[in-house]
PDB file of C-alpha atoms in Angstrom:
ATOM      1  CA  MET V   1       0.005  -0.083   0.073  1.00  0.00           C
ATOM      2  CA  ALA V   2       2.830   2.396   0.989  1.00  0.00           C
ATOM      3  CA  ALA V   3       4.716   1.535  -2.130  1.00  0.00           C
ATOM      4  CA  ARG V   4       1.677   2.298  -4.363  1.00  0.00           C
ATOM      5  CA  ALA V   5       1.047   5.450  -2.672  1.00  0.00           C
ATOM      6  CA  ALA V   6       4.543   6.538  -3.141  1.00  0.00           C
ATOM      7  CA  ARG V   7       4.593   5.559  -6.930  1.00  0.00           C
ATOM      8  CA  GLY V   8       1.305   7.694  -7.493  1.00  0.00           C
ATOM      9  CA  ALA V   9       3.033  10.706  -5.772  1.00  0.00           C
ATOM     10  CA  MET V  10       6.042  10.260  -7.770  1.00  0.00           C
ATOM     11  CA  GLU V  11       4.325   9.834 -11.205  1.00  0.00           C
ATOM     12  CA  THR V  12       2.367  13.012 -10.684  1.00  0.00           C
ATOM     13  CA  PHE V  13       5.707  14.744  -9.657  1.00  0.00           C
ATOM     14  CA  GLN V  14       6.599  17.652 -11.893  1.00  0.00           C
ATOM     15  CA  PRO V  15      10.012  19.583 -11.233  1.00  0.00           C
ATOM     16  CA  ARG V  16       8.855  23.008 -10.153  1.00  0.00           C
ATOM     17  CA  TYR V  17      11.795  24.651  -7.955  1.00  0.00           C
ATOM     18  CA  PHE V  18      15.467  24.975  -9.116  1.00  0.00           C
ATOM     19  CA  THR V  19      18.490  26.302  -7.227  1.00  0.00           C
ATOM     20  CA  ALA V  20      20.907  29.056  -8.588  1.00  0.00           C
ATOM     21  CA  ARG V  21      23.577  26.106  -8.719  1.00  0.00           C
ATOM     22  CA  GLU V  22      21.174  24.083 -11.169  1.00  0.00           C
ATOM     23  CA  VAL V  23      20.418  27.165 -13.478  1.00  0.00           C
ATOM     24  CA  SER V  24      24.154  27.727 -13.744  1.00  0.00           C
ATOM     25  CA  ALA V  25      24.791  24.200 -15.143  1.00  0.00           C
ATOM     26  CA  HIS V  26      22.804  25.158 -18.273  1.00  0.00           C
ATOM     27  CA  ALA V  27      25.369  27.664 -19.635  1.00  0.00           C
ATOM     28  CA  ARG V  28      26.048  26.413 -23.104  1.00  0.00           C
ATOM     29  CA  PRO V  29      24.641  27.887 -26.469  1.00  0.00           C
ATOM     30  CA  GLY V  30      22.812  24.330 -26.869  1.00  0.00           C
ATOM     31  CA  ASP V  31      21.561  24.154 -23.381  1.00  0.00           C
ATOM     32  CA  LEU V  32      20.947  27.702 -22.133  1.00  0.00           C
ATOM     33  CA  TRP V  33      18.881  28.927 -19.036  1.00  0.00           C
ATOM     34  CA  VAL V  34      18.512  31.955 -17.304  1.00  0.00           C
ATOM     35  CA  SER V  35      16.521  33.092 -14.235  1.00  0.00           C
ATOM     36  CA  TYR V  36      14.547  36.229 -13.861  1.00  0.00           C
ATOM     37  CA  LEU V  37      12.190  37.699 -11.484  1.00  0.00           C
ATOM     38  CA  GLY V  38      11.845  34.226  -9.744  1.00  0.00           C
ATOM     39  CA  ARG V  39      11.364  32.281 -12.994  1.00  0.00           C
ATOM     40  CA  VAL V  40      13.428  29.810 -14.672  1.00  0.00           C
ATOM     41  CA  CYS V  41      13.596  29.747 -18.358  1.00  0.00           C
ATOM     42  CA  ASP V  42      15.202  27.431 -20.900  1.00  0.00           C
ATOM     43  CA  LEU V  43      16.118  29.782 -23.708  1.00  0.00           C
ATOM     44  CA  SER V  44      17.858  26.912 -25.849  1.00  0.00           C
ATOM     45  CA  PRO V  45      14.999  27.082 -28.630  1.00  0.00           C
ATOM     46  CA  LEU V  46      15.326  30.888 -28.885  1.00  0.00           C
ATOM     47  CA  VAL V  47      19.002  30.559 -29.393  1.00  0.00           C
ATOM     48  CA  ARG V  48      18.579  27.737 -32.197  1.00  0.00           C
ATOM     49  CA  GLN V  49      15.968  29.868 -33.695  1.00  0.00           C
ATOM     50  CA  HIS V  50      18.430  32.954 -33.909  1.00  0.00           C
ATOM     51  CA  GLU V  51      21.665  31.037 -34.317  1.00  0.00           C
ATOM     52  CA  GLY V  52      24.288  33.472 -35.688  1.00  0.00           C
ATOM     53  CA  ASP V  53      22.254  36.483 -35.027  1.00  0.00           C
ATOM     54  CA  VAL V  54      24.599  39.329 -33.416  1.00  0.00           C
ATOM     55  CA  LEU V  55      21.627  40.125 -31.303  1.00  0.00           C
ATOM     56  CA  LEU V  56      22.288  36.934 -29.377  1.00  0.00           C
ATOM     57  CA  ARG V  57      25.441  37.994 -27.798  1.00  0.00           C
ATOM     58  CA  PRO V  58      24.007  39.554 -24.400  1.00  0.00           C
ATOM     59  CA  ILE V  59      21.722  36.427 -23.949  1.00  0.00           C
ATOM     60  CA  LEU V  60      24.773  34.106 -24.567  1.00  0.00           C
ATOM     61  CA  GLU V  61      26.836  36.020 -22.125  1.00  0.00           C
ATOM     62  CA  ALA V  62      23.961  35.580 -19.463  1.00  0.00           C
ATOM     63  CA  ALA V  63      23.837  31.835 -19.865  1.00  0.00           C
ATOM     64  CA  GLY V  64      23.252  30.307 -16.432  1.00  0.00           C
ATOM     65  CA  LYS V  65      22.790  33.470 -14.815  1.00  0.00           C
ATOM     66  CA  ASP V  66      20.084  35.693 -12.947  1.00  0.00           C
ATOM     67  CA  ILE V  67      19.147  38.586 -15.202  1.00  0.00           C
ATOM     68  CA  SER V  68      16.547  40.107 -12.944  1.00  0.00           C
ATOM     69  CA  HIS V  69      18.592  43.324 -13.177  1.00  0.00           C
ATOM     70  CA  TRP V  70      17.248  43.717 -16.709  1.00  0.00           C
ATOM     71  CA  PHE V  71      13.737  44.227 -15.482  1.00  0.00           C
ATOM     72  CA  ASN V  72      11.563  46.229 -13.706  1.00  0.00           C
ATOM     73  CA  PRO V  73      10.215  44.399 -10.944  1.00  0.00           C
ATOM     74  CA  LYS V  74       6.909  46.293 -10.921  1.00  0.00           C
ATOM     75  CA  THR V  75       5.989  46.017 -14.712  1.00  0.00           C
ATOM     76  CA  ARG V  76       7.845  42.630 -15.320  1.00  0.00           C
ATOM     77  CA  ASP V  77       9.008  44.195 -18.455  1.00  0.00           C
ATOM     78  CA  ILE V  78      12.467  45.382 -19.550  1.00  0.00           C
ATOM     79  CA  GLN V  79      13.779  48.274 -17.728  1.00  0.00           C
ATOM     80  CA  THR V  80      13.258  51.654 -19.689  1.00  0.00           C
ATOM     81  CA  HIS V  81      14.742  54.987 -19.879  1.00  0.00           C
ATOM     82  CA  VAL V  82      14.418  58.391 -21.950  1.00  0.00           C
ATOM     83  CA  ASP V  83      16.467  58.012 -24.984  1.00  0.00           C
ATOM     84  CA  PRO V  84      18.498  61.338 -25.238  1.00  0.00           C
ATOM     85  CA  LEU V  85      18.307  61.043 -29.215  1.00  0.00           C
ATOM     86  CA  THR V  86      14.501  61.074 -29.426  1.00  0.00           C
ATOM     87  CA  GLY V  87      13.112  62.053 -26.051  1.00  0.00           C
ATOM     88  CA  CYS V  88      10.954  58.942 -26.225  1.00  0.00           C
ATOM     89  CA  ILE V  89      10.898  56.111 -23.495  1.00  0.00           C
ATOM     90  CA  LYS V  90      12.762  53.114 -24.759  1.00  0.00           C
ATOM     91  CA  TYR V  91      13.986  49.882 -23.396  1.00  0.00           C
ATOM     92  CA  TYR V  92      17.236  50.240 -21.272  1.00  0.00           C
ATOM     93  CA  THR V  93      20.038  47.574 -22.234  1.00  0.00           C
ATOM     94  CA  PRO V  94      23.233  48.728 -21.272  1.00  0.00           C
ATOM     95  CA  GLN V  95      24.484  45.048 -22.018  1.00  0.00           C
ATOM     96  CA  GLY V  96      23.612  45.484 -25.441  1.00  0.00           C
ATOM     97  CA  ARG V  97      20.682  45.226 -27.692  1.00  0.00           C
ATOM     98  CA  PHE V  98      19.124  41.783 -27.708  1.00  0.00           C
ATOM     99  CA  ILE V  99      16.566  39.646 -29.338  1.00  0.00           C
ATOM    100  CA  HIS V 100      13.097  41.201 -29.689  1.00  0.00           C
ATOM    101  CA  ILE V 101      14.426  44.619 -28.549  1.00  0.00           C
ATOM    102  CA  PRO V 102      13.463  47.104 -31.353  1.00  0.00           C
ATOM    103  CA  PRO V 103      16.114  49.371 -32.452  1.00  0.00           C
ATOM    104  CA  GLN V 104      17.008  52.824 -31.238  1.00  0.00           C
ATOM    105  CA  LEU V 105      15.486  54.472 -34.583  1.00  0.00           C
ATOM    106  CA  PRO V 106      12.839  53.039 -36.993  1.00  0.00           C
ATOM    107  CA  ARG V 107      14.261  50.612 -39.527  1.00  0.00           C
ATOM    108  CA  SER V 108      12.723  48.930 -42.433  1.00  0.00           C
ATOM    109  CA  ASP V 109      14.753  45.573 -41.939  1.00  0.00           C
ATOM    110  CA  TRP V 110      13.450  44.842 -38.471  1.00  0.00           C
ATOM    111  CA  ALA V 111      10.424  42.722 -38.204  1.00  0.00           C
ATOM    112  CA  ASN V 112       8.085  43.206 -35.298  1.00  0.00           C
ATOM    113  CA  ASP V 113       5.793  40.263 -36.171  1.00  0.00           C
ATOM    114  CA  PHE V 114       7.369  37.516 -33.911  1.00  0.00           C
ATOM    115  CA  GLY V 115       4.251  37.757 -31.124  1.00  0.00           C
ATOM    116  CA  LEU V 116       5.408  37.898 -27.727  1.00  0.00           C
ATOM    117  CA  PRO V 117       8.762  39.027 -26.898  1.00  0.00           C
ATOM    118  CA  TRP V 118      10.826  35.941 -25.271  1.00  0.00           C
ATOM    119  CA  TRP V 119      10.783  37.399 -21.532  1.00  0.00           C
ATOM    120  CA  LYS V 120       6.920  37.486 -21.717  1.00  0.00           C
ATOM    121  CA  ASP V 121       6.404  33.987 -23.508  1.00  0.00           C
ATOM    122  CA  SER V 122       5.441  31.215 -20.841  1.00  0.00           C
ATOM    123  CA  LYS V 123       6.803  28.545 -23.388  1.00  0.00           C
ATOM    124  CA  TYR V 124      10.339  29.048 -22.161  1.00  0.00           C
ATOM    125  CA  GLU V 125       9.551  28.732 -18.594  1.00  0.00           C
ATOM    126  CA  VAL V 126      10.706  25.409 -16.692  1.00  0.00           C
ATOM    127  CA  GLY V 127      10.074  26.222 -13.311  1.00  0.00           C
ATOM    128  CA  ILE V 128      10.684  28.566 -10.279  1.00  0.00           C
ATOM    129  CA  LEU V 129      13.941  29.838  -8.688  1.00  0.00           C
ATOM    130  CA  ALA V 130      14.337  28.972  -5.067  1.00  0.00           C
ATOM    131  CA  SER V 131      13.843  31.989  -2.989  1.00  0.00           C
ATOM    132  CA  LYS V 132      16.015  30.039  -0.436  1.00  0.00           C
ATOM    133  CA  THR V 133      18.105  26.976  -0.327  1.00  0.00           C
ATOM    134  CA  ARG V 134      18.924  24.567   2.424  1.00  0.00           C
ATOM    135  CA  HIS V 135      21.457  21.867   2.977  1.00  0.00           C
ATOM    136  CA  ILE V 136      20.177  18.559   4.540  1.00  0.00           C
ATOM    137  CA  ARG V 137      22.030  15.286   5.342  1.00  0.00           C
ATOM    138  CA  ILE V 138      20.123  12.197   4.466  1.00  0.00           C
ATOM    139  CA  ILE V 139      21.358   8.844   6.239  1.00  0.00           C
ATOM    140  CA  ASN V 140      20.385   5.429   5.167  1.00  0.00           C
ATOM    141  CA  THR V 141      20.243   3.519   8.228  1.00  0.00           C
ATOM    142  CA  LEU V 142      20.520   0.221   6.440  1.00  0.00           C
ATOM    143  CA  THR V 143      23.814   1.062   4.355  1.00  0.00           C
ATOM    144  CA  LEU V 144      24.852   3.677   6.852  1.00  0.00           C
ATOM    145  CA  GLN V 145      25.650   5.817   3.839  1.00  0.00           C
ATOM    146  CA  GLU V 146      25.293   9.544   4.143  1.00  0.00           C
ATOM    147  CA  HIS V 147      24.677  12.276   1.441  1.00  0.00           C
ATOM    148  CA  VAL V 148      24.209  16.154   1.785  1.00  0.00           C
ATOM    149  CA  LEU V 149      21.855  17.593  -0.593  1.00  0.00           C
ATOM    150  CA  GLU V 150      21.182  21.224  -1.650  1.00  0.00           C
ATOM    151  CA  VAL V 151      17.367  21.641  -1.639  1.00  0.00           C
ATOM    152  CA  CYS V 152      15.032  24.415  -2.179  1.00  0.00           C
ATOM    153  CA  ALA V 153      13.138  25.704   0.958  1.00  0.00           C
ATOM    154  CA  GLU V 154       9.630  25.520  -0.896  1.00  0.00           C
ATOM    155  CA  GLU V 155      10.037  21.943  -1.951  1.00  0.00           C
ATOM    156  CA  SER V 156       7.948  19.005  -0.356  1.00  0.00           C
ATOM    157  CA  MET V 157       9.641  15.805   0.996  1.00  0.00           C
ATOM    158  CA  TRP V 158       8.413  14.171  -2.394  1.00  0.00           C
ATOM    159  CA  GLU V 159      10.547  16.582  -4.175  1.00  0.00           C
ATOM    160  CA  ILE V 160      13.575  16.059  -1.880  1.00  0.00           C
ATOM    161  CA  LEU V 161      13.268  12.442  -2.356  1.00  0.00           C
ATOM    162  CA  ARG V 162      13.367  12.720  -6.186  1.00  0.00           C
ATOM    163  CA  ARG V 163      16.825  14.712  -5.688  1.00  0.00           C
ATOM    164  CA  TYR V 164      17.962  11.781  -3.571  1.00  0.00           C
ATOM    165  CA  LEU V 165      17.152   9.231  -6.227  1.00  0.00           C
ATOM    166  CA  PRO V 166      20.486   9.296  -8.008  1.00  0.00           C
ATOM    167  CA  HIS V 167      21.794   8.181  -4.607  1.00  0.00           C
ATOM    168  CA  ASN V 168      19.391   5.482  -3.918  1.00  0.00           C
ATOM    169  CA  ALA V 169      16.766   4.428  -6.536  1.00  0.00           C
ATOM    170  CA  HIS V 170      14.758   2.681  -3.749  1.00  0.00           C
ATOM    171  CA  ALA V 171      14.378   5.869  -1.702  1.00  0.00           C
ATOM    172  CA  ALA V 172      10.511   5.496  -1.580  1.00  0.00           C
ATOM    173  CA  SER V 173      11.049   2.167  -0.179  1.00  0.00           C
ATOM    174  CA  TYR V 174      12.063   3.751   3.284  1.00  0.00           C
ATOM    175  CA  THR V 175      10.358   5.439   6.041  1.00  0.00           C
ATOM    176  CA  TRP V 176      11.895   9.001   6.405  1.00  0.00           C
ATOM    177  CA  LYS V 177      12.215  10.244  10.052  1.00  0.00           C
ATOM    178  CA  TYR V 178      13.494  13.308  11.728  1.00  0.00           C
ATOM    179  CA  LYS V 179      14.125  13.023  15.578  1.00  0.00           C
ATOM    180  CA  GLY V 180      12.407   9.948  15.633  1.00  0.00           C
ATOM    181  CA  VAL V 181       9.009  11.429  13.925  1.00  0.00           C
ATOM    182  CA  ASN V 182       7.658  10.180  10.411  1.00  0.00           C
ATOM    183  CA  LEU V 183       7.947  13.048   8.103  1.00  0.00           C
ATOM    184  CA  ASP V 184       4.940  14.000   5.989  1.00  0.00           C
ATOM    185  CA  MET V 185       6.037  13.624   2.467  1.00  0.00           C
ATOM    186  CA  ASP V 186       3.570  16.191   1.031  1.00  0.00           C
ATOM    187  CA  LYS V 187       4.934  19.048   3.515  1.00  0.00           C
ATOM    188  CA  THR V 188       8.305  20.998   3.385  1.00  0.00           C
ATOM    189  CA  LEU V 189      11.053  20.807   5.578  1.00  0.00           C
ATOM    190  CA  GLU V 190       9.901  23.864   7.808  1.00  0.00           C
ATOM    191  CA  GLN V 191       6.258  22.270   7.795  1.00  0.00           C
ATOM    192  CA  ASN V 192       7.702  19.139   9.268  1.00  0.00           C
ATOM    193  CA  LYS V 193       9.393  21.159  11.757  1.00  0.00           C
ATOM    194  CA  ILE V 194      12.938  20.797  10.589  1.00  0.00           C
ATOM    195  CA  PRO V 195      14.241  24.184  11.632  1.00  0.00           C
ATOM    196  CA  ASP V 196      16.223  26.478   9.345  1.00  0.00           C
ATOM    197  CA  GLU V 197      18.869  28.030  11.722  1.00  0.00           C
ATOM    198  CA  ASP V 198      20.843  30.069   9.111  1.00  0.00           C
ATOM    199  CA  ALA V 199      19.559  33.314  10.742  1.00  0.00           C
ATOM    200  CA  GLU V 200      20.567  32.183  14.123  1.00  0.00           C
ATOM    201  CA  PHE V 201      24.175  31.130  12.901  1.00  0.00           C
ATOM    202  CA  TYR V 202      24.457  34.341  11.127  1.00  0.00           C
ATOM    203  CA  ARG V 203      23.433  36.450  14.334  1.00  0.00           C
ATOM    204  CA  LEU V 204      26.030  34.535  16.246  1.00  0.00           C
ATOM    205  CA  ASN V 205      28.649  34.884  13.551  1.00  0.00           C
ATOM    206  CA  LEU V 206      29.157  31.326  13.239  1.00  0.00           C
ATOM    207  CA  ASP V 207      29.461  29.091   9.977  1.00  0.00           C
ATOM    208  CA  ALA V 208      26.108  27.691   9.102  1.00  0.00           C
ATOM    209  CA  ASP V 209      27.878  24.723   7.541  1.00  0.00           C
ATOM    210  CA  LEU V 210      28.856  23.490  11.245  1.00  0.00           C
ATOM    211  CA  TYR V 211      25.505  21.962  11.518  1.00  0.00           C
ATOM    212  CA  THR V 212      23.298  20.315   9.064  1.00  0.00           C
ATOM    213  CA  PRO V 213      19.974  18.635   9.940  1.00  0.00           C
ATOM    214  CA  GLY V 214      19.935  15.053   9.454  1.00  0.00           C
ATOM    215  CA  ILE V 215      16.905  12.801   8.144  1.00  0.00           C
ATOM    216  CA  LEU V 216      17.058   9.065   8.928  1.00  0.00           C
ATOM    217  CA  LEU V 217      15.859   6.608   6.281  1.00  0.00           C
ATOM    218  CA  TYR V 218      14.425   3.358   7.687  1.00  0.00           C
ATOM    219  CA  PHE V 219      14.015   0.414   5.078  1.00  0.00           C
ATOM    220  CA  ASN V 220      10.390  -0.908   4.725  1.00  0.00           C
ATOM    221  CA  ASP V 221      11.476  -4.307   3.215  1.00  0.00           C
ATOM    222  CA  ASP V 222       9.881  -3.413  -0.344  1.00  0.00           C
ATOM    223  CA  LEU V 223      11.796  -2.299  -3.430  1.00  0.00           C
ATOM    224  CA  THR V 224       9.931   0.541  -4.750  1.00  0.00           C
ATOM    225  CA  GLU V 225      12.188   2.135  -7.518  1.00  0.00           C
ATOM    226  CA  PHE V 226      11.748   4.790  -9.971  1.00  0.00           C
TER     227      PHE V 226
END
């Protein structure tokens, strides 16, 4: 019964949250992610579509990075300024003009029939950038193996289990506990009363890495595998 419930939860799982480290791993022209205003976007299709275009340069240079400073957080659009040449409000792109940004002056060779600009097009969105990450230790009491994972504070235990799968394909065959209490896999670390003490360590001027909370896994005698 527990195995079937675990399989059902994992089959409906969709990755939602990403760490900045995960975004930074996608920093090549053929695999290019950026984050901005809390969103994570895969711009690889945009790069393929405009391969060789000089206007790709700022995007290629931003590969794997957070580009929230390109945007006005209130309008969620590109920053603007008053153009000194025309006196009109224009997009402000000190990093260089990029795809879907109109030229400074009207030009007959610039096509504006592309539909939504890429930064407003949800088809590029792959998930949400974690507002905060945490490190946890996962200890397999059967094998005594221990792994430290960086996880997103917003993630449920099921999502954390998914991160742990490369280390143990049978992770759903275990009961997950913290201080002897079974964890609710539908809840986050905080909701399971696993405290985040980073602020307290910072207040005391201590290294937060000195203490990482540990989750203990107890084998259930089945072999649920994903």
